[in-house]
Tab-separated table of C-alpha atoms and ligand atoms in Angstrom:
chain	number	residue	atom	x	y	z
A	17	MET	CA	16.829	127.910	7.333
A	18	PHE	CA	15.453	129.839	4.419
A	19	ALA	CA	13.557	133.026	5.013
A	20	THR	CA	10.091	132.867	3.837
A	21	ALA	CA	8.312	135.798	2.396
A	22	GLN	CA	5.752	137.609	4.460
A	23	THR	CA	2.524	136.641	2.709
A	24	GLY	CA	-0.033	138.075	5.154
A	25	LEU	CA	-3.474	136.861	5.709
A	26	SER	CA	-6.106	135.336	3.438
A	27	GLY	CA	-9.110	137.684	3.088
A	28	LEU	CA	-11.953	138.865	0.921
A	29	SER	CA	-12.062	141.891	-1.264
A	30	ASN	CA	-15.424	142.886	0.318
A	31	TYR	CA	-17.443	141.987	3.400
A	32	ILE	CA	-20.521	144.077	2.870
A	33	TYR	CA	-23.855	143.142	1.129
A	34	ASN	CA	-25.479	146.101	-0.667
A	35	GLY	CA	-28.133	144.446	-2.781
A	36	LYS	CA	-26.019	142.211	-5.065
A	37	ALA	CA	-25.443	138.554	-4.741
A	38	VAL	CA	-21.756	138.818	-5.341
A	39	ILE	CA	-19.681	139.596	-2.223
A	40	GLY	CA	-16.112	139.326	-3.419
A	41	GLU	CA	-13.011	137.324	-4.289
A	42	LEU	CA	-10.373	135.941	-2.157
A	43	VAL	CA	-7.175	138.136	-2.026
A	44	ASN	CA	-3.572	137.861	-0.952
A	45	GLY	CA	-2.387	134.600	-2.364
A	46	SER	CA	-3.023	132.069	-5.112
A	47	TYR	CA	-6.171	129.952	-4.239
A	48	GLU	CA	-7.234	126.610	-5.477
A	49	LYS	CA	-10.122	124.171	-4.507
A	50	VAL	CA	-12.136	126.834	-2.797
A	51	GLN	CA	-15.282	125.471	-1.099
A	52	VAL	CA	-18.022	126.885	0.970
A	53	HIS	CA	-17.727	124.660	4.108
A	54	THR	CA	-20.593	126.053	6.328
A	55	ALA	CA	-23.862	127.865	5.538
A	56	ARG	CA	-23.956	126.198	2.139
A	57	ASP	CA	-27.649	127.141	1.695
A	58	LEU	CA	-26.760	130.810	2.124
A	59	PHE	CA	-23.510	131.031	0.244
A	60	SER	CA	-21.992	129.669	-2.966
A	61	TRP	CA	-18.556	129.818	-4.624
A	62	LYS	CA	-19.129	130.583	-8.330
A	63	ASN	CA	-16.767	132.148	-11.006
A	64	ASN	CA	-14.114	132.537	-8.256
A	65	LEU	CA	-16.345	134.689	-6.173
A	66	LEU	CA	-18.161	134.392	-2.973
A	67	GLN	CA	-21.944	134.858	-3.706
A	68	LEU	CA	-25.087	134.846	-1.587
A	69	THR	CA	-27.893	132.524	-2.651
A	70	THR	CA	-31.363	133.849	-3.031
A	71	LYS	CA	-32.093	132.568	0.487
A	72	GLY	CA	-28.765	134.141	1.685
A	73	GLN	CA	-29.821	137.482	0.407
A	74	GLN	CA	-33.108	137.174	2.255
A	75	GLU	CA	-31.440	136.072	5.477
A	76	ILE	CA	-28.672	138.627	5.576
A	77	GLN	CA	-31.320	141.465	5.467
A	78	ARG	CA	-33.250	139.761	8.254
A	79	ARG	CA	-30.353	138.743	10.457
A	80	LYS	CA	-28.082	141.770	9.709
A	81	GLU	CA	-24.987	139.596	9.352
A	82	LEU	CA	-24.088	136.001	8.257
A	83	SER	CA	-20.963	133.996	8.829
A	84	VAL	CA	-19.364	131.627	6.296
A	85	THR	CA	-16.347	129.448	6.548
A	86	LEU	CA	-14.390	128.726	3.328
A	87	LYS	CA	-11.966	125.961	2.824
A	88	PHE	CA	-9.260	126.357	0.234
A	89	VAL	CA	-5.718	125.630	-0.769
A	90	ARG	CA	-3.730	128.803	-0.472
A	91	ASN	CA	-0.153	129.032	-1.824
A	92	GLY	CA	-0.160	125.218	-1.804
A	93	LYS	CA	-1.368	124.881	1.800
A	94	ASN	CA	-4.735	123.786	3.171
A	95	GLU	CA	-6.511	126.557	5.156
A	96	GLN	CA	-9.975	127.402	6.261
A	97	LYS	CA	-11.305	130.697	7.522
A	98	GLN	CA	-14.537	132.146	8.806
A	99	PHE	CA	-15.720	135.499	7.426
A	100	ARG	CA	-18.495	137.769	8.732
A	101	ILE	CA	-20.583	139.397	5.989
A	102	LEU	CA	-22.758	142.413	6.985
A	103	ASN	CA	-25.932	143.811	5.412
A	104	ASP	CA	-25.004	147.451	4.666
A	105	ALA	CA	-26.582	149.438	7.472
A	106	PHE	CA	-23.828	151.903	8.028
A	107	HIS	CA	-24.996	155.463	8.713
A	108	ARG	CA	-24.857	157.930	5.790
A	109	ASN	CA	-23.484	161.033	7.481
A	110	PRO	CA	-19.982	162.523	7.709
A	111	VAL	CA	-19.728	162.501	11.515
A	112	ILE	CA	-16.579	160.696	12.740
A	113	ALA	CA	-16.222	161.069	16.569
A	114	HIS	CA	-12.550	161.670	17.459
A	115	ARG	CA	-11.543	159.332	20.245
A	116	GLY	CA	-15.241	158.529	20.694
A	117	ALA	CA	-17.918	161.019	21.766
A	118	TRP	CA	-16.744	162.206	25.117
A	119	LYS	CA	-17.005	165.901	25.411
A	120	ARG	CA	-20.702	166.721	26.158
A	121	LEU	CA	-20.920	163.512	28.233
A	122	ALA	CA	-17.766	164.579	30.180
A	123	THR	CA	-16.415	161.096	29.993
A	124	ALA	CA	-12.891	159.906	29.116
A	125	GLU	CA	-11.534	160.047	25.590
A	126	ASN	CA	-10.922	156.553	24.068
A	127	SER	CA	-13.064	154.866	26.725
A	128	LEU	CA	-15.629	152.193	26.092
A	129	ALA	CA	-18.195	154.856	27.298
A	130	SER	CA	-17.035	157.246	24.575
A	131	LEU	CA	-17.377	154.492	22.067
A	132	ALA	CA	-20.893	153.687	23.218
A	133	GLU	CA	-21.866	157.325	23.016
A	134	ALA	CA	-20.644	157.787	19.380
A	135	ILE	CA	-22.691	154.679	18.533
A	136	ARG	CA	-25.729	156.071	20.369
A	137	LEU	CA	-25.434	159.356	18.388
A	138	ASN	CA	-25.468	157.371	15.138
A	139	CYS	CA	-22.025	158.631	14.027
A	140	ALA	CA	-20.955	157.118	10.790
A	141	GLY	CA	-17.629	156.325	12.450
A	142	THR	CA	-15.725	156.490	15.716
A	143	GLU	CA	-11.956	156.902	15.892
A	144	PHE	CA	-9.606	155.422	18.558
A	145	ASP	CA	-5.896	155.079	19.120
A	146	VAL	CA	-4.032	151.770	19.404
A	147	HIS	CA	-0.735	151.398	21.372
A	148	PHE	CA	1.261	148.344	22.152
A	149	THR	CA	2.583	147.137	25.509
A	150	LYS	CA	5.979	145.646	26.256
A	151	ASP	CA	4.359	142.191	26.268
A	152	ASP	CA	2.587	142.742	22.921
A	153	SER	CA	-0.860	143.630	24.106
A	154	LEU	CA	-2.855	146.024	22.039
A	155	VAL	CA	-4.506	148.744	24.168
A	156	ILE	CA	-6.580	151.917	23.530
A	157	ASN	CA	-5.031	155.217	24.608
A	158	HIS	CA	-4.094	158.466	22.814
A	159	ASP	CA	-0.658	159.252	24.400
A	160	ALA	CA	2.340	156.899	24.412
A	161	ASP	CA	2.177	157.177	28.234
A	162	PHE	CA	-0.699	156.125	30.500
A	163	LYS	CA	-0.779	157.547	34.040
A	164	GLY	CA	2.918	158.433	33.732
A	165	LYS	CA	3.939	155.005	32.465
A	166	ALA	CA	5.345	154.526	28.958
A	167	ILE	CA	2.996	151.868	27.506
A	168	GLU	CA	5.629	150.255	25.433
A	169	GLU	CA	7.875	149.837	28.435
A	170	HIS	CA	5.344	148.244	30.698
A	171	THR	CA	3.381	144.986	30.645
A	172	PHE	CA	-0.313	145.002	30.253
A	173	ALA	CA	-0.668	143.815	33.911
A	174	ALA	CA	1.328	146.729	35.174
A	175	LEU	CA	-0.931	149.068	33.227
A	176	ALA	CA	-4.289	147.335	33.951
A	177	ASN	CA	-4.189	148.463	37.616
A	178	GLU	CA	-4.532	152.099	36.570
A	179	ARG	CA	-7.921	153.689	35.765
A	180	LEU	CA	-9.169	156.110	33.150
A	181	ALA	CA	-10.773	159.282	34.325
A	182	ASN	CA	-14.229	157.810	34.158
A	183	GLY	CA	-13.141	154.786	36.253
A	184	GLU	CA	-12.804	152.320	33.358
A	185	SER	CA	-9.602	150.223	33.243
A	186	LEU	CA	-7.326	150.581	30.233
A	187	PRO	CA	-9.430	149.205	27.335
A	188	THR	CA	-7.897	146.510	25.219
A	189	LEU	CA	-8.233	146.627	21.472
A	190	ARG	CA	-10.101	143.284	21.692
A	191	ALA	CA	-12.676	144.624	24.149
A	192	TYR	CA	-13.102	147.804	22.049
A	193	LEU	CA	-13.688	145.828	18.790
A	194	GLU	CA	-16.083	143.387	20.429
A	195	ALA	CA	-18.175	146.278	21.858
A	196	GLY	CA	-18.161	148.044	18.424
A	197	MET	CA	-19.177	144.791	16.601
A	198	GLN	CA	-22.463	144.646	18.635
A	199	GLN	CA	-23.920	147.163	16.123
A	200	TYR	CA	-23.994	147.799	12.451
A	201	GLY	CA	-24.308	151.480	11.945
A	202	THR	CA	-20.949	153.007	13.095
A	203	ARG	CA	-17.640	152.152	11.528
A	204	LEU	CA	-14.568	151.590	13.606
A	205	ILE	CA	-11.641	153.894	12.662
A	206	VAL	CA	-8.556	152.195	14.026
A	207	GLU	CA	-5.536	154.537	14.406
A	208	ILE	CA	-2.318	152.497	14.798
A	209	LYS	CA	0.095	154.908	16.636
A	210	PRO	CA	3.766	155.184	15.535
A	211	THR	CA	6.512	153.993	17.911
A	212	ASP	CA	9.974	155.287	18.593
A	213	LYS	CA	11.189	151.673	19.166
A	214	GLY	CA	12.131	151.176	15.588
A	215	PRO	CA	10.525	149.776	12.331
A	216	GLU	CA	10.347	146.157	13.563
A	217	ARG	CA	8.146	147.092	16.541
A	218	ALA	CA	6.121	149.382	14.218
A	219	ALA	CA	5.613	146.441	11.779
A	220	LEU	CA	4.745	144.129	14.641
A	221	ARG	CA	2.068	146.309	16.082
A	222	ALA	CA	0.572	146.656	12.647
A	223	ARG	CA	0.576	142.829	12.014
A	224	LYS	CA	-0.929	142.173	15.414
A	225	THR	CA	-3.677	144.605	14.903
A	226	VAL	CA	-4.610	143.145	11.534
A	227	GLU	CA	-4.431	139.618	12.896
A	228	LEU	CA	-6.820	140.459	15.774
A	229	ILE	CA	-9.238	142.150	13.406
A	230	HIS	CA	-9.258	139.097	11.192
A	231	ASN	CA	-9.611	136.729	14.093
A	232	LEU	CA	-12.626	138.545	15.322
A	233	GLY	CA	-14.038	138.860	11.876
A	234	ALA	CA	-14.124	142.660	12.210
A	235	GLN	CA	-12.993	143.428	8.651
A	236	ALA	CA	-16.299	144.930	7.518
A	237	TRP	CA	-16.378	147.512	10.360
A	238	VAL	CA	-12.772	148.700	10.151
A	239	ASN	CA	-10.830	151.517	8.471
A	240	TYR	CA	-7.113	151.871	9.464
A	241	ILE	CA	-5.326	155.132	9.809
A	242	SER	CA	-1.778	156.054	10.777
A	243	PHE	CA	0.815	158.826	10.808
A	244	ASP	CA	3.432	156.181	9.978
A	245	TYR	CA	3.389	155.285	6.313
A	246	GLU	CA	5.338	152.090	6.866
A	247	ILE	CA	2.670	151.030	9.269
A	248	LEU	CA	0.017	151.445	6.513
A	249	LEU	CA	2.181	149.697	3.955
A	250	GLU	CA	2.542	146.784	6.473
A	251	VAL	CA	-1.320	146.642	6.923
A	252	LYS	CA	-1.718	146.400	3.144
A	253	LYS	CA	0.776	143.672	3.000
A	254	MET	CA	-1.222	141.759	5.644
A	255	ASP	CA	-4.539	142.472	3.972
A	256	PRO	CA	-4.497	144.204	0.524
A	257	ALA	CA	-8.273	144.718	0.708
A	258	ALA	CA	-7.880	146.728	4.001
A	259	LYS	CA	-9.045	150.370	3.791
A	260	VAL	CA	-6.064	152.506	4.940
A	261	GLN	CA	-5.761	156.282	5.213
A	262	TYR	CA	-2.639	158.358	5.753
A	263	LEU	CA	-2.754	161.010	8.404
A	264	SER	CA	0.514	163.081	8.010
A	265	GLY	CA	-0.619	165.258	5.008
A	266	THR	CA	2.770	165.054	3.236
A	267	LYS	CA	1.629	163.041	0.166
A	268	SER	CA	-0.747	163.966	-2.601
A	269	PRO	CA	-3.675	161.861	-3.530
A	270	ASP	CA	-1.942	160.618	-6.653
A	271	GLU	CA	1.173	159.577	-4.610
A	272	LEU	CA	-1.015	157.533	-2.292
A	273	ILE	CA	-2.681	155.807	-5.181
A	274	ARG	CA	0.659	154.809	-6.522
A	275	ASP	CA	1.615	153.255	-3.222
A	276	GLY	CA	-1.780	151.463	-2.877
A	277	ILE	CA	-2.880	153.565	0.002
A	278	THR	CA	-6.694	153.699	-0.039
A	279	GLY	CA	-7.302	157.191	1.089
A	280	LEU	CA	-6.269	160.357	2.985
A	281	ASP	CA	-7.177	161.737	6.362
A	282	TYR	CA	-5.364	165.055	6.745
A	283	HIS	CA	-5.314	167.975	9.152
A	284	TYR	CA	-7.719	170.742	7.893
A	285	SER	CA	-4.829	173.171	7.190
A	286	VAL	CA	-3.473	170.671	4.559
A	287	PHE	CA	-6.744	170.892	2.542
A	288	GLU	CA	-6.955	174.650	3.023
A	289	ASN	CA	-3.422	174.792	1.506
A	290	HIS	CA	-4.039	172.276	-1.173
A	291	GLU	CA	-7.679	172.706	-2.160
A	292	ASP	CA	-6.937	170.917	-5.431
A	293	TRP	CA	-6.294	167.731	-3.482
A	294	ILE	CA	-9.993	167.547	-2.518
A	295	ALA	CA	-11.081	167.244	-6.187
A	296	MET	CA	-8.179	164.981	-6.979
A	297	ALA	CA	-9.119	162.595	-4.174
A	298	LYS	CA	-12.789	162.576	-5.194
A	299	LYS	CA	-11.865	161.964	-8.847
A	300	ASN	CA	-9.655	159.062	-7.764
A	301	GLN	CA	-12.531	157.775	-5.569
A	302	GLN	CA	-10.265	157.730	-2.520
A	303	VAL	CA	-11.567	157.601	1.048
A	304	LEU	CA	-11.523	161.164	2.239
A	305	ASN	CA	-11.399	162.308	5.769
A	306	VAL	CA	-10.223	165.438	7.747
A	307	TRP	CA	-9.124	166.060	11.381
A	308	THR	CA	-9.864	167.520	13.849
A	309	VAL	CA	-12.564	169.994	12.828
A	310	ASN	CA	-14.244	171.525	15.817
A	311	ASP	CA	-15.248	175.097	15.144
A	312	GLU	CA	-18.471	175.989	13.252
A	313	LYS	CA	-16.751	177.924	10.508
A	314	LYS	CA	-14.411	175.098	9.601
A	315	ILE	CA	-17.118	172.485	9.865
A	316	ARG	CA	-19.148	174.547	7.355
A	317	TYR	CA	-16.126	174.702	5.000
A	318	PHE	CA	-15.772	170.944	4.920
A	319	LEU	CA	-19.598	170.302	4.617
A	320	LEU	CA	-19.609	172.717	1.689
A	321	HIS	CA	-16.829	170.646	0.047
A	322	GLN	CA	-18.948	167.589	0.676
A	323	PHE	CA	-16.413	165.592	2.707
A	324	PRO	CA	-17.707	162.105	3.245
A	325	MET	CA	-15.957	161.951	6.645
A	326	ILE	CA	-15.212	164.766	9.002
A	327	THR	CA	-13.427	163.894	12.275
A	328	THR	CA	-14.477	166.082	15.250
A	329	ASN	CA	-14.493	166.424	18.930
A	330	GLU	CA	-17.961	167.947	18.502
A	331	PRO	CA	-20.145	165.252	16.911
A	332	GLU	CA	-23.421	166.841	18.083
A	333	LEU	CA	-22.515	170.278	16.471
A	334	LEU	CA	-21.472	168.558	13.271
A	335	PHE	CA	-24.842	166.718	13.090
A	336	GLU	CA	-26.742	169.954	13.622
A	337	LEU	CA	-24.825	171.661	10.831
A	338	PHE	CA	-24.946	168.622	8.559
A	339	LYS	CA	-28.728	168.326	8.863
A	340	ALA	CA	-29.109	172.040	8.079
A	341	SER	CA	-26.591	171.873	5.160
A	342	PRO	CA	-27.982	172.536	1.616
A	343	SER	CA	-25.505	170.119	0.338
A	344	VAL	CA	-27.279	167.148	2.093
A	345	SER	CA	-28.590	165.072	-0.695
A	346	GLN	CA	-30.536	162.374	1.188
B	454	MG	MG1	-6.158	159.414	16.889
């Protein structure tokens, strides 16, 4: 049998309406015979681009999101796929809640309750960590262990009996995304955790994560982050339009651009040591984030540098300082 190239998933270059009829093009393959299969009064396929009709532009503002199914021949094979297109209602602030907003509520990190609280606070984004069980389930937890059990060495069923500190069972990535997709203001920042089980398991967890996000139509909400560069490269192979940010801080913005990595999300000390990277990233129009900024002095530093995203365990404090910041331009 001949090995076939990993071609990844069909996708769009953009999933967000911001006042222009053109939504985007199809990416990751060669496409022929593209047709709008559903919602033909709302969408059209013109000049190799998905576009909203006049009625579609009115409807997406009223309904907040629209679905469309496209039929096409991709790399010589028939395919059809549904996409969810959102009216841009994402919050304009730099507040990214780290593992959700859990501290003042005294709830568990990475719980559905911490996700709901980040959404309630109107955070621009909420971050969470994805691990992979022995039987290939994607679950939300920070550490590689849950209640003393190594997640990658246990089945989901063996882990599901245990409870988080707030009484919730271990959330699945599916449940987390479905909860996050009930709203349109807060982006979902998906951290795919590295594994010590080798590059194949790392690539598999990346592929399964991207597949689930596509199956749920969650692309518009999601940014991917990882400490593992190979995981990010695998995400980009699966979906070249995915927004991916590197966490480890070992590459300059220019190096990331060369590798097709969308942006950077580095520890604050990296930016303190390489202040020039801030201007470089902005000049390159890269997605720029910093972790984990909790004390007032450091928050002020990154607000002064007008970071579009600041990841924090103290979203309420960051909101207070952001609202009082002279650099706020809205
Ligand atoms: Mg994390």
